mmCIF file with all atom_site columns, C-alpha atoms in Angstrom:
data_model
loop_
_atom_site.group_PDB
_atom_site.id
_atom_site.type_symbol
_atom_site.label_atom_id
_atom_site.label_alt_id
_atom_site.label_comp_id
_atom_site.label_asym_id
_atom_site.label_entity_id
_atom_site.label_seq_id
_atom_site.pdbx_PDB_ins_code
_atom_site.Cartn_x
_atom_site.Cartn_y
_atom_site.Cartn_z
_atom_site.occupancy
_atom_site.B_iso_or_equiv
_atom_site.pdbx_formal_charge
_atom_site.auth_seq_id
_atom_site.auth_comp_id
_atom_site.auth_asym_id
_atom_site.auth_atom_id
_atom_site.pdbx_PDB_model_num
ATOM 1   C CA . UNK Y 1 1   ? 29.796  3.001   14.481 1.00 51.00 ? 224 UNK Y CA 1
ATOM 2   C CA . UNK Y 1 2   ? 27.365  5.175   12.556 1.00 52.00 ? 225 UNK Y CA 1
ATOM 3   C CA . UNK Y 1 3   ? 24.450  6.422   14.619 1.00 50.00 ? 226 UNK Y CA 1
ATOM 4   C CA . UNK Y 1 4   ? 21.514  6.978   12.271 1.00 48.00 ? 227 UNK Y CA 1
ATOM 5   C CA . UNK Y 1 5   ? 18.564  8.992   13.531 1.00 44.00 ? 228 UNK Y CA 1
ATOM 6   C CA . UNK Y 1 6   ? 16.933  8.765   10.140 1.00 44.00 ? 229 UNK Y CA 1
ATOM 7   C CA . UNK Y 1 7   ? 13.925  10.943  10.845 1.00 45.00 ? 230 UNK Y CA 1
ATOM 8   C CA . UNK Y 1 8   ? 16.009  14.079  11.182 1.00 42.00 ? 231 UNK Y CA 1
ATOM 9   C CA . UNK Y 1 9   ? 13.956  15.393  8.294  1.00 40.00 ? 232 UNK Y CA 1
ATOM 10  C CA . UNK Y 1 10  ? 10.793  15.103  10.397 1.00 40.00 ? 233 UNK Y CA 1
ATOM 11  C CA . UNK Y 1 11  ? 12.344  17.012  13.266 1.00 36.00 ? 234 UNK Y CA 1
ATOM 12  C CA . UNK Y 1 12  ? 12.944  20.208  11.351 1.00 33.00 ? 235 UNK Y CA 1
ATOM 13  C CA . UNK Y 1 13  ? 16.689  19.544  11.263 1.00 30.00 ? 236 UNK Y CA 1
ATOM 14  C CA . UNK Y 1 14  ? 17.395  20.285  14.925 1.00 29.00 ? 237 UNK Y CA 1
ATOM 15  C CA . UNK Y 1 15  ? 20.387  22.590  15.204 1.00 28.00 ? 238 UNK Y CA 1
ATOM 16  C CA . UNK Y 1 16  ? 21.680  20.978  18.388 1.00 25.00 ? 239 UNK Y CA 1
ATOM 17  C CA . UNK Y 1 17  ? 21.763  17.467  16.925 1.00 26.00 ? 240 UNK Y CA 1
ATOM 18  C CA . UNK Y 1 18  ? 22.068  17.996  13.207 1.00 25.00 ? 241 UNK Y CA 1
ATOM 19  C CA . UNK Y 1 19  ? 23.912  21.252  12.681 1.00 30.00 ? 242 UNK Y CA 1
ATOM 20  C CA . UNK Y 1 20  ? 26.274  19.575  10.219 1.00 34.00 ? 243 UNK Y CA 1
ATOM 21  C CA . UNK Y 1 21  ? 23.697  17.347  8.520  1.00 42.00 ? 244 UNK Y CA 1
ATOM 22  C CA . UNK Y 1 22  ? 21.837  18.279  5.373  1.00 49.00 ? 245 UNK Y CA 1
ATOM 23  C CA . UNK Y 1 23  ? 18.200  17.387  4.984  1.00 58.00 ? 246 UNK Y CA 1
ATOM 24  C CA . UNK Y 1 24  ? 18.096  13.933  3.346  1.00 79.00 ? 247 UNK Y CA 1
ATOM 25  C CA . UNK Y 1 25  ? 16.443  13.496  0.003  1.00 85.00 ? 248 UNK Y CA 1
ATOM 26  C CA . UNK Y 1 26  ? 13.045  11.847  0.479  1.00 89.00 ? 249 UNK Y CA 1
ATOM 27  C CA . UNK Y 1 27  ? 10.056  10.795  -1.626 1.00 94.00 ? 250 UNK Y CA 1
ATOM 28  C CA . UNK Y 1 28  ? 6.491   10.090  -0.492 1.00 95.00 ? 251 UNK Y CA 1
ATOM 29  C CA . UNK Y 1 29  ? 6.105   7.042   -2.723 1.00 97.00 ? 252 UNK Y CA 1
ATOM 30  C CA . UNK Y 1 30  ? 2.608   5.876   -1.740 1.00 97.00 ? 253 UNK Y CA 1
ATOM 31  C CA . UNK Y 1 31  ? 0.068   6.583   0.981  1.00 98.00 ? 254 UNK Y CA 1
ATOM 32  C CA . UNK Y 1 32  ? -0.813  10.007  2.382  1.00 98.00 ? 255 UNK Y CA 1
ATOM 33  C CA . UNK Y 1 33  ? 2.236   11.460  4.115  1.00 96.00 ? 256 UNK Y CA 1
ATOM 34  C CA . UNK Y 1 34  ? 2.695   14.910  5.618  1.00 93.00 ? 257 UNK Y CA 1
ATOM 35  C CA . UNK Y 1 35  ? 4.678   16.796  8.227  1.00 90.00 ? 258 UNK Y CA 1
ATOM 36  C CA . UNK Y 1 36  ? 3.014   18.408  11.259 1.00 88.00 ? 259 UNK Y CA 1
ATOM 37  C CA . UNK Y 1 37  ? 5.474   20.187  13.511 1.00 82.00 ? 260 UNK Y CA 1
ATOM 38  C CA . UNK Y 1 38  ? 8.269   17.788  14.431 1.00 81.00 ? 261 UNK Y CA 1
ATOM 39  C CA . UNK Y 1 39  ? 6.444   14.615  13.318 1.00 88.00 ? 262 UNK Y CA 1
ATOM 40  C CA . UNK Y 1 40  ? 5.923   12.754  10.065 1.00 92.00 ? 263 UNK Y CA 1
ATOM 41  C CA . UNK Y 1 41  ? 2.398   11.356  9.584  1.00 95.00 ? 264 UNK Y CA 1
ATOM 42  C CA . UNK Y 1 42  ? 0.985   8.628   7.377  1.00 97.00 ? 265 UNK Y CA 1
ATOM 43  C CA . UNK Y 1 43  ? -2.665  9.711   7.267  1.00 98.00 ? 266 UNK Y CA 1
ATOM 44  C CA . UNK Y 1 44  ? -4.439  6.977   5.294  1.00 98.00 ? 267 UNK Y CA 1
ATOM 45  C CA . UNK Y 1 45  ? -5.612  4.001   7.355  1.00 97.00 ? 268 UNK Y CA 1
ATOM 46  C CA . UNK Y 1 46  ? -6.699  2.235   4.180  1.00 96.00 ? 269 UNK Y CA 1
ATOM 47  C CA . UNK Y 1 47  ? -3.308  2.398   2.471  1.00 97.00 ? 270 UNK Y CA 1
ATOM 48  C CA . UNK Y 1 48  ? -1.867  -1.113  2.228  1.00 95.00 ? 271 UNK Y CA 1
ATOM 49  C CA . UNK Y 1 49  ? 1.493   -0.223  0.690  1.00 97.00 ? 272 UNK Y CA 1
ATOM 50  C CA . UNK Y 1 50  ? 2.223   3.216   2.141  1.00 98.00 ? 273 UNK Y CA 1
ATOM 51  C CA . UNK Y 1 51  ? 5.898   4.072   1.834  1.00 97.00 ? 274 UNK Y CA 1
ATOM 52  C CA . UNK Y 1 52  ? 8.357   6.939   2.112  1.00 95.00 ? 275 UNK Y CA 1
ATOM 53  C CA . UNK Y 1 53  ? 11.866  6.568   0.678  1.00 95.00 ? 276 UNK Y CA 1
ATOM 54  C CA . UNK Y 1 54  ? 14.695  8.381   2.475  1.00 91.00 ? 277 UNK Y CA 1
ATOM 55  C CA . UNK Y 1 55  ? 18.150  8.617   0.944  1.00 90.00 ? 278 UNK Y CA 1
ATOM 56  C CA . UNK Y 1 56  ? 20.769  7.637   3.533  1.00 89.00 ? 279 UNK Y CA 1
ATOM 57  C CA . UNK Y 1 57  ? 24.025  5.827   2.674  1.00 90.00 ? 280 UNK Y CA 1
ATOM 58  C CA . UNK Y 1 58  ? 24.467  2.726   4.861  1.00 93.00 ? 281 UNK Y CA 1
ATOM 59  C CA . UNK Y 1 59  ? 27.358  0.323   5.350  1.00 91.00 ? 282 UNK Y CA 1
ATOM 60  C CA . UNK Y 1 60  ? 29.062  -1.395  8.261  1.00 92.00 ? 283 UNK Y CA 1
ATOM 61  C CA . UNK Y 1 61  ? 27.519  -1.119  11.758 1.00 91.00 ? 284 UNK Y CA 1
ATOM 62  C CA . UNK Y 1 62  ? 24.408  1.075   11.918 1.00 91.00 ? 285 UNK Y CA 1
ATOM 63  C CA . UNK Y 1 63  ? 21.930  2.168   14.592 1.00 89.00 ? 286 UNK Y CA 1
ATOM 64  C CA . UNK Y 1 64  ? 18.392  3.176   13.594 1.00 90.00 ? 287 UNK Y CA 1
ATOM 65  C CA . UNK Y 1 65  ? 16.650  5.256   16.284 1.00 88.00 ? 288 UNK Y CA 1
ATOM 66  C CA . UNK Y 1 66  ? 13.135  6.631   15.923 1.00 88.00 ? 289 UNK Y CA 1
ATOM 67  C CA . UNK Y 1 67  ? 9.713   6.440   17.547 1.00 90.00 ? 290 UNK Y CA 1
ATOM 68  C CA . UNK Y 1 68  ? 6.258   5.529   16.274 1.00 94.00 ? 291 UNK Y CA 1
ATOM 69  C CA . UNK Y 1 69  ? 2.835   6.535   17.600 1.00 96.00 ? 292 UNK Y CA 1
ATOM 70  C CA . UNK Y 1 70  ? -0.564  5.044   16.775 1.00 97.00 ? 293 UNK Y CA 1
ATOM 71  C CA . UNK Y 1 71  ? -3.008  7.539   15.298 1.00 97.00 ? 294 UNK Y CA 1
ATOM 72  C CA . UNK Y 1 72  ? -5.910  5.463   13.930 1.00 97.00 ? 295 UNK Y CA 1
ATOM 73  C CA . UNK Y 1 73  ? -6.841  2.330   12.013 1.00 96.00 ? 296 UNK Y CA 1
ATOM 74  C CA . UNK Y 1 74  ? -6.737  -1.460  12.530 1.00 94.00 ? 297 UNK Y CA 1
ATOM 75  C CA . UNK Y 1 75  ? -10.526 -1.513  12.993 1.00 93.00 ? 298 UNK Y CA 1
ATOM 76  C CA . UNK Y 1 76  ? -10.575 -4.367  10.477 1.00 95.00 ? 299 UNK Y CA 1
ATOM 77  C CA . UNK Y 1 77  ? -8.254  -6.426  12.674 1.00 95.00 ? 300 UNK Y CA 1
ATOM 78  C CA . UNK Y 1 78  ? -5.096  -5.902  10.649 1.00 96.00 ? 301 UNK Y CA 1
ATOM 79  C CA . UNK Y 1 79  ? -2.306  -3.334  10.578 1.00 96.00 ? 302 UNK Y CA 1
ATOM 80  C CA . UNK Y 1 80  ? 1.456   -3.098  10.612 1.00 97.00 ? 303 UNK Y CA 1
ATOM 81  C CA . UNK Y 1 81  ? 4.524   -1.017  9.972  1.00 97.00 ? 304 UNK Y CA 1
ATOM 82  C CA . UNK Y 1 82  ? 8.202   -1.494  9.349  1.00 96.00 ? 305 UNK Y CA 1
ATOM 83  C CA . UNK Y 1 83  ? 11.429  -0.307  7.824  1.00 96.00 ? 306 UNK Y CA 1
ATOM 84  C CA . UNK Y 1 84  ? 13.439  -1.495  4.844  1.00 97.00 ? 307 UNK Y CA 1
ATOM 85  C CA . UNK Y 1 85  ? 17.150  -1.181  5.588  1.00 95.00 ? 308 UNK Y CA 1
ATOM 86  C CA . UNK Y 1 86  ? 20.221  -1.276  3.331  1.00 96.00 ? 309 UNK Y CA 1
ATOM 87  C CA . UNK Y 1 87  ? 17.961  -0.657  0.329  1.00 96.00 ? 310 UNK Y CA 1
ATOM 88  C CA . UNK Y 1 88  ? 19.878  -0.532  -2.935 1.00 96.00 ? 311 UNK Y CA 1
ATOM 89  C CA . UNK Y 1 89  ? 17.345  1.508   -4.915 1.00 94.00 ? 312 UNK Y CA 1
ATOM 90  C CA . UNK Y 1 90  ? 14.194  3.558   -4.427 1.00 94.00 ? 313 UNK Y CA 1
ATOM 91  C CA . UNK Y 1 91  ? 10.990  2.946   -6.371 1.00 96.00 ? 314 UNK Y CA 1
ATOM 92  C CA . UNK Y 1 92  ? 8.746   5.975   -5.948 1.00 96.00 ? 315 UNK Y CA 1
ATOM 93  C CA . UNK Y 1 93  ? 5.440   4.180   -6.284 1.00 96.00 ? 316 UNK Y CA 1
ATOM 94  C CA . UNK Y 1 94  ? 3.403   1.537   -4.472 1.00 96.00 ? 317 UNK Y CA 1
ATOM 95  C CA . UNK Y 1 95  ? 5.297   -1.750  -4.235 1.00 97.00 ? 318 UNK Y CA 1
ATOM 96  C CA . UNK Y 1 96  ? 5.371   -4.897  -2.149 1.00 96.00 ? 319 UNK Y CA 1
ATOM 97  C CA . UNK Y 1 97  ? 9.153   -5.083  -1.896 1.00 97.00 ? 320 UNK Y CA 1
ATOM 98  C CA . UNK Y 1 98  ? 11.841  -2.398  -2.000 1.00 97.00 ? 321 UNK Y CA 1
ATOM 99  C CA . UNK Y 1 99  ? 14.626  -3.478  -4.328 1.00 97.00 ? 322 UNK Y CA 1
ATOM 100 C CA . UNK Y 1 100 ? 17.285  -5.539  -2.588 1.00 97.00 ? 323 UNK Y CA 1
ATOM 101 C CA . UNK Y 1 101 ? 16.848  -4.908  1.144  1.00 97.00 ? 324 UNK Y CA 1
ATOM 102 C CA . UNK Y 1 102 ? 15.686  -6.385  4.428  1.00 97.00 ? 325 UNK Y CA 1
ATOM 103 C CA . UNK Y 1 103 ? 12.306  -5.455  5.899  1.00 97.00 ? 326 UNK Y CA 1
ATOM 104 C CA . UNK Y 1 104 ? 11.830  -5.488  9.682  1.00 96.00 ? 327 UNK Y CA 1
ATOM 105 C CA . UNK Y 1 105 ? 8.098   -5.564  10.358 1.00 97.00 ? 328 UNK Y CA 1
ATOM 106 C CA . UNK Y 1 106 ? 5.692   -5.301  13.317 1.00 96.00 ? 329 UNK Y CA 1
ATOM 107 C CA . UNK Y 1 107 ? 2.322   -6.857  12.593 1.00 96.00 ? 330 UNK Y CA 1
ATOM 108 C CA . UNK Y 1 108 ? -1.127  -7.153  14.171 1.00 96.00 ? 331 UNK Y CA 1
ATOM 109 C CA . UNK Y 1 109 ? -3.436  -9.566  12.379 1.00 97.00 ? 332 UNK Y CA 1
ATOM 110 C CA . UNK Y 1 110 ? -6.451  -11.298 13.860 1.00 96.00 ? 333 UNK Y CA 1
ATOM 111 C CA . UNK Y 1 111 ? -6.755  -13.679 10.893 1.00 96.00 ? 334 UNK Y CA 1
ATOM 112 C CA . UNK Y 1 112 ? -3.399  -14.061 9.090  1.00 95.00 ? 335 UNK Y CA 1
ATOM 113 C CA . UNK Y 1 113 ? -3.482  -15.871 5.751  1.00 92.00 ? 336 UNK Y CA 1
ATOM 114 C CA . UNK Y 1 114 ? 0.280   -16.278 5.344  1.00 90.00 ? 337 UNK Y CA 1
ATOM 115 C CA . UNK Y 1 115 ? 1.657   -19.535 6.701  1.00 89.00 ? 338 UNK Y CA 1
ATOM 116 C CA . UNK Y 1 116 ? 4.047   -18.997 9.593  1.00 91.00 ? 339 UNK Y CA 1
ATOM 117 C CA . UNK Y 1 117 ? 2.627   -15.669 10.789 1.00 95.00 ? 340 UNK Y CA 1
ATOM 118 C CA . UNK Y 1 118 ? 1.010   -15.983 14.245 1.00 95.00 ? 341 UNK Y CA 1
ATOM 119 C CA . UNK Y 1 119 ? -2.461  -14.714 14.970 1.00 97.00 ? 342 UNK Y CA 1
ATOM 120 C CA . UNK Y 1 120 ? -2.386  -11.448 16.926 1.00 96.00 ? 343 UNK Y CA 1
ATOM 121 C CA . UNK Y 1 121 ? 0.796   -9.475  17.549 1.00 96.00 ? 344 UNK Y CA 1
ATOM 122 C CA . UNK Y 1 122 ? 4.013   -10.595 15.868 1.00 96.00 ? 345 UNK Y CA 1
ATOM 123 C CA . UNK Y 1 123 ? 7.217   -9.490  14.119 1.00 96.00 ? 346 UNK Y CA 1
ATOM 124 C CA . UNK Y 1 124 ? 8.619   -10.581 10.775 1.00 96.00 ? 347 UNK Y CA 1
ATOM 125 C CA . UNK Y 1 125 ? 11.883  -10.330 8.873  1.00 96.00 ? 348 UNK Y CA 1
ATOM 126 C CA . UNK Y 1 126 ? 11.620  -10.319 5.091  1.00 97.00 ? 349 UNK Y CA 1
ATOM 127 C CA . UNK Y 1 127 ? 14.354  -10.464 2.486  1.00 97.00 ? 350 UNK Y CA 1
ATOM 128 C CA . UNK Y 1 128 ? 13.321  -8.223  -0.403 1.00 97.00 ? 351 UNK Y CA 1
ATOM 129 C CA . UNK Y 1 129 ? 14.820  -9.253  -3.723 1.00 96.00 ? 352 UNK Y CA 1
ATOM 130 C CA . UNK Y 1 130 ? 12.849  -6.873  -5.958 1.00 97.00 ? 353 UNK Y CA 1
ATOM 131 C CA . UNK Y 1 131 ? 9.963   -4.426  -5.832 1.00 97.00 ? 354 UNK Y CA 1
ATOM 132 C CA . UNK Y 1 132 ? 7.525   -7.301  -6.308 1.00 96.00 ? 355 UNK Y CA 1
ATOM 133 C CA . UNK Y 1 133 ? 9.116   -10.204 -4.386 1.00 97.00 ? 356 UNK Y CA 1
ATOM 134 C CA . UNK Y 1 134 ? 9.923   -10.709 -0.718 1.00 97.00 ? 357 UNK Y CA 1
ATOM 135 C CA . UNK Y 1 135 ? 10.764  -13.890 1.144  1.00 96.00 ? 358 UNK Y CA 1
ATOM 136 C CA . UNK Y 1 136 ? 9.758   -14.451 4.764  1.00 96.00 ? 359 UNK Y CA 1
ATOM 137 C CA . UNK Y 1 137 ? 12.951  -15.188 6.713  1.00 94.00 ? 360 UNK Y CA 1
ATOM 138 C CA . UNK Y 1 138 ? 11.740  -15.245 10.288 1.00 94.00 ? 361 UNK Y CA 1
ATOM 139 C CA . UNK Y 1 139 ? 8.532   -14.725 12.251 1.00 95.00 ? 362 UNK Y CA 1
ATOM 140 C CA . UNK Y 1 140 ? 8.215   -14.200 16.014 1.00 94.00 ? 363 UNK Y CA 1
ATOM 141 C CA . UNK Y 1 141 ? 5.125   -14.371 18.228 1.00 95.00 ? 364 UNK Y CA 1
ATOM 142 C CA . UNK Y 1 142 ? 4.846   -11.192 20.330 1.00 94.00 ? 365 UNK Y CA 1
ATOM 143 C CA . UNK Y 1 143 ? 1.496   -11.844 21.981 1.00 95.00 ? 366 UNK Y CA 1
ATOM 144 C CA . UNK Y 1 144 ? 3.169   -11.735 25.388 1.00 92.00 ? 367 UNK Y CA 1
ATOM 145 C CA . UNK Y 1 145 ? 3.391   -7.966  24.809 1.00 90.00 ? 368 UNK Y CA 1
ATOM 146 C CA . UNK Y 1 146 ? -0.238  -7.566  23.743 1.00 90.00 ? 369 UNK Y CA 1
ATOM 147 C CA . UNK Y 1 147 ? -1.394  -6.450  27.238 1.00 91.00 ? 370 UNK Y CA 1
ATOM 148 C CA . UNK Y 1 148 ? 0.901   -3.430  26.870 1.00 88.00 ? 371 UNK Y CA 1
ATOM 149 C CA . UNK Y 1 149 ? -1.114  -2.159  23.884 1.00 87.00 ? 372 UNK Y CA 1
ATOM 150 C CA . UNK Y 1 150 ? -3.651  -0.245  25.960 1.00 90.00 ? 373 UNK Y CA 1
ATOM 151 C CA . UNK Y 1 151 ? -5.270  2.956   24.697 1.00 89.00 ? 374 UNK Y CA 1
ATOM 152 C CA . UNK Y 1 152 ? -3.197  4.936   27.194 1.00 90.00 ? 375 UNK Y CA 1
ATOM 153 C CA . UNK Y 1 153 ? 0.027   3.388   25.941 1.00 89.00 ? 376 UNK Y CA 1
ATOM 154 C CA . UNK Y 1 154 ? -0.953  3.761   22.304 1.00 91.00 ? 377 UNK Y CA 1
ATOM 155 C CA . UNK Y 1 155 ? -1.241  7.517   22.772 1.00 93.00 ? 378 UNK Y CA 1
ATOM 156 C CA . UNK Y 1 156 ? 2.496   7.699   23.518 1.00 93.00 ? 379 UNK Y CA 1
ATOM 157 C CA . UNK Y 1 157 ? 5.372   7.295   21.052 1.00 93.00 ? 380 UNK Y CA 1
ATOM 158 C CA . UNK Y 1 158 ? 6.994   3.855   21.159 1.00 91.00 ? 381 UNK Y CA 1
ATOM 159 C CA . UNK Y 1 159 ? 10.803  3.970   20.982 1.00 89.00 ? 382 UNK Y CA 1
ATOM 160 C CA . UNK Y 1 160 ? 12.365  1.869   18.234 1.00 90.00 ? 383 UNK Y CA 1
ATOM 161 C CA . UNK Y 1 161 ? 16.052  0.984   18.201 1.00 90.00 ? 384 UNK Y CA 1
ATOM 162 C CA . UNK Y 1 162 ? 17.617  -1.356  15.669 1.00 92.00 ? 385 UNK Y CA 1
ATOM 163 C CA . UNK Y 1 163 ? 21.331  -2.191  15.564 1.00 92.00 ? 386 UNK Y CA 1
ATOM 164 C CA . UNK Y 1 164 ? 22.657  -3.791  12.389 1.00 93.00 ? 387 UNK Y CA 1
ATOM 165 C CA . UNK Y 1 165 ? 26.175  -4.810  11.466 1.00 93.00 ? 388 UNK Y CA 1
ATOM 166 C CA . UNK Y 1 166 ? 26.218  -4.764  7.687  1.00 94.00 ? 389 UNK Y CA 1
ATOM 167 C CA . UNK Y 1 167 ? 29.546  -6.598  7.655  1.00 95.00 ? 390 UNK Y CA 1
ATOM 168 C CA . UNK Y 1 168 ? 28.684  -9.539  9.925  1.00 96.00 ? 391 UNK Y CA 1
ATOM 169 C CA . UNK Y 1 169 ? 24.922  -9.684  9.303  1.00 95.00 ? 392 UNK Y CA 1
ATOM 170 C CA . UNK Y 1 170 ? 23.978  -9.519  12.975 1.00 95.00 ? 393 UNK Y CA 1
ATOM 171 C CA . UNK Y 1 171 ? 20.752  -7.617  13.700 1.00 95.00 ? 394 UNK Y CA 1
ATOM 172 C CA . UNK Y 1 172 ? 19.460  -6.623  17.140 1.00 93.00 ? 395 UNK Y CA 1
ATOM 173 C CA . UNK Y 1 173 ? 15.947  -5.236  17.591 1.00 93.00 ? 396 UNK Y CA 1
ATOM 174 C CA . UNK Y 1 174 ? 15.694  -3.830  21.103 1.00 92.00 ? 397 UNK Y CA 1
ATOM 175 C CA . UNK Y 1 175 ? 12.718  -4.353  23.396 1.00 91.00 ? 398 UNK Y CA 1
ATOM 176 C CA . UNK Y 1 176 ? 10.865  -0.996  23.631 1.00 89.00 ? 399 UNK Y CA 1
ATOM 177 C CA . UNK Y 1 177 ? 9.342   -2.003  26.974 1.00 85.00 ? 400 UNK Y CA 1
ATOM 178 C CA . UNK Y 1 178 ? 12.825  -2.287  28.508 1.00 85.00 ? 401 UNK Y CA 1
ATOM 179 C CA . UNK Y 1 179 ? 13.903  1.188   29.723 1.00 78.00 ? 402 UNK Y CA 1
ATOM 180 C CA . UNK Y 1 180 ? 17.555  0.093   29.784 1.00 82.00 ? 403 UNK Y CA 1
ATOM 181 C CA . UNK Y 1 181 ? 17.341  -1.446  26.305 1.00 77.00 ? 404 UNK Y CA 1
ATOM 182 C CA . UNK Y 1 182 ? 19.160  -4.473  27.652 1.00 83.00 ? 405 UNK Y CA 1
ATOM 183 C CA . UNK Y 1 183 ? 16.885  -7.022  26.003 1.00 87.00 ? 406 UNK Y CA 1
ATOM 184 C CA . UNK Y 1 184 ? 16.695  -7.576  22.284 1.00 89.00 ? 407 UNK Y CA 1
ATOM 185 C CA . UNK Y 1 185 ? 15.619  -10.022 19.611 1.00 89.00 ? 408 UNK Y CA 1
ATOM 186 C CA . UNK Y 1 186 ? 18.380  -10.919 17.173 1.00 89.00 ? 409 UNK Y CA 1
ATOM 187 C CA . UNK Y 1 187 ? 18.870  -12.766 13.921 1.00 91.00 ? 410 UNK Y CA 1
ATOM 188 C CA . UNK Y 1 188 ? 21.569  -13.134 11.285 1.00 93.00 ? 411 UNK Y CA 1
ATOM 189 C CA . UNK Y 1 189 ? 21.276  -12.029 7.689  1.00 94.00 ? 412 UNK Y CA 1
ATOM 190 C CA . UNK Y 1 190 ? 22.136  -14.630 5.062  1.00 91.00 ? 413 UNK Y CA 1
ATOM 191 C CA . UNK Y 1 191 ? 25.905  -14.622 4.487  1.00 93.00 ? 414 UNK Y CA 1
ATOM 192 C CA . UNK Y 1 192 ? 25.448  -14.600 0.721  1.00 93.00 ? 415 UNK Y CA 1
ATOM 193 C CA . UNK Y 1 193 ? 24.073  -11.065 1.007  1.00 95.00 ? 416 UNK Y CA 1
ATOM 194 C CA . UNK Y 1 194 ? 27.060  -9.731  2.951  1.00 97.00 ? 417 UNK Y CA 1
ATOM 195 C CA . UNK Y 1 195 ? 28.428  -7.185  3.199  1.00 97.00 ? 418 UNK Y CA 1
ATOM 196 C CA . UNK Y 1 196 ? 25.259  -5.098  3.178  1.00 96.00 ? 419 UNK Y CA 1
ATOM 197 C CA . UNK Y 1 197 ? 25.363  -1.719  1.510  1.00 95.00 ? 420 UNK Y CA 1
ATOM 198 C CA . UNK Y 1 198 ? 22.572  0.594   0.479  1.00 95.00 ? 421 UNK Y CA 1
ATOM 199 C CA . UNK Y 1 199 ? 21.668  4.194   -0.171 1.00 94.00 ? 422 UNK Y CA 1
ATOM 200 C CA . UNK Y 1 200 ? 18.031  4.204   0.937  1.00 94.00 ? 423 UNK Y CA 1
ATOM 201 C CA . UNK Y 1 201 ? 15.752  3.487   3.880  1.00 93.00 ? 424 UNK Y CA 1
ATOM 202 C CA . UNK Y 1 202 ? 12.063  2.858   3.213  1.00 94.00 ? 425 UNK Y CA 1
ATOM 203 C CA . UNK Y 1 203 ? 9.587   3.422   6.034  1.00 94.00 ? 426 UNK Y CA 1
ATOM 204 C CA . UNK Y 1 204 ? 6.188   1.832   5.406  1.00 97.00 ? 427 UNK Y CA 1
ATOM 205 C CA . UNK Y 1 205 ? 2.765   1.118   6.899  1.00 98.00 ? 428 UNK Y CA 1
ATOM 206 C CA . UNK Y 1 206 ? -0.093  -1.234  6.099  1.00 97.00 ? 429 UNK Y CA 1
ATOM 207 C CA . UNK Y 1 207 ? -3.690  -0.502  7.123  1.00 97.00 ? 430 UNK Y CA 1
ATOM 208 C CA . UNK Y 1 208 ? -2.840  1.934   9.910  1.00 97.00 ? 431 UNK Y CA 1
ATOM 209 C CA . UNK Y 1 209 ? -2.331  5.633   10.555 1.00 98.00 ? 432 UNK Y CA 1
ATOM 210 C CA . UNK Y 1 210 ? 0.949   6.301   12.356 1.00 97.00 ? 433 UNK Y CA 1
ATOM 211 C CA . UNK Y 1 211 ? 3.195   9.225   13.127 1.00 95.00 ? 434 UNK Y CA 1
ATOM 212 C CA . UNK Y 1 212 ? 6.959   9.064   13.463 1.00 92.00 ? 435 UNK Y CA 1
ATOM 213 C CA . UNK Y 1 213 ? 9.465   11.157  15.357 1.00 88.00 ? 436 UNK Y CA 1
ATOM 214 C CA . UNK Y 1 214 ? 13.134  11.400  16.115 1.00 78.00 ? 437 UNK Y CA 1
ATOM 215 C CA . UNK Y 1 215 ? 15.095  9.361   18.590 1.00 65.00 ? 438 UNK Y CA 1
ATOM 216 C CA . UNK Y 1 216 ? 14.221  7.516   21.765 1.00 60.00 ? 439 UNK Y CA 1
#
């Protein structure tokens, strides 16, 4: 099992956790990204295709651990963020997709125009087949969690943990409101894409300012 805390670069390469790890190659592809202390910030609430590419080889079972914190945006009723995993190539410019990869996405939209995406708070899984094409695989209504999005809660980092088996296609996205991380949403990647392999992760935002940190 490979444990991937992919924002090691944002944490200043902590000696205690990453003494043997070199700083990954990364590219601020679109949006307004910067480091401030131990956190990575996307500073443009108007950026619709903000993206940073991080070079990390991935195969077999993986765990993605990081946290996200709201900074500003969504005044227009729409914002989201997510992560492309098992990405085969990195395009260092604005793009809708990210090569061949899977995008796991959290979305808030008061007036969605895409069929199958619920109004309000939801999550989506996209299969990216190129930099310009993605297919919606699954969409989940998360409005039961909307009461948790208070201003007090938004000021704190939200832990994100994603477990993916690149060989079997099983994906588990753990419930950040569960302190024991016992509950999770799961789906299975299309068998024709297996086994998954990739050299890049792409972290992205849409219409929101966020900061990201290391671990849970």
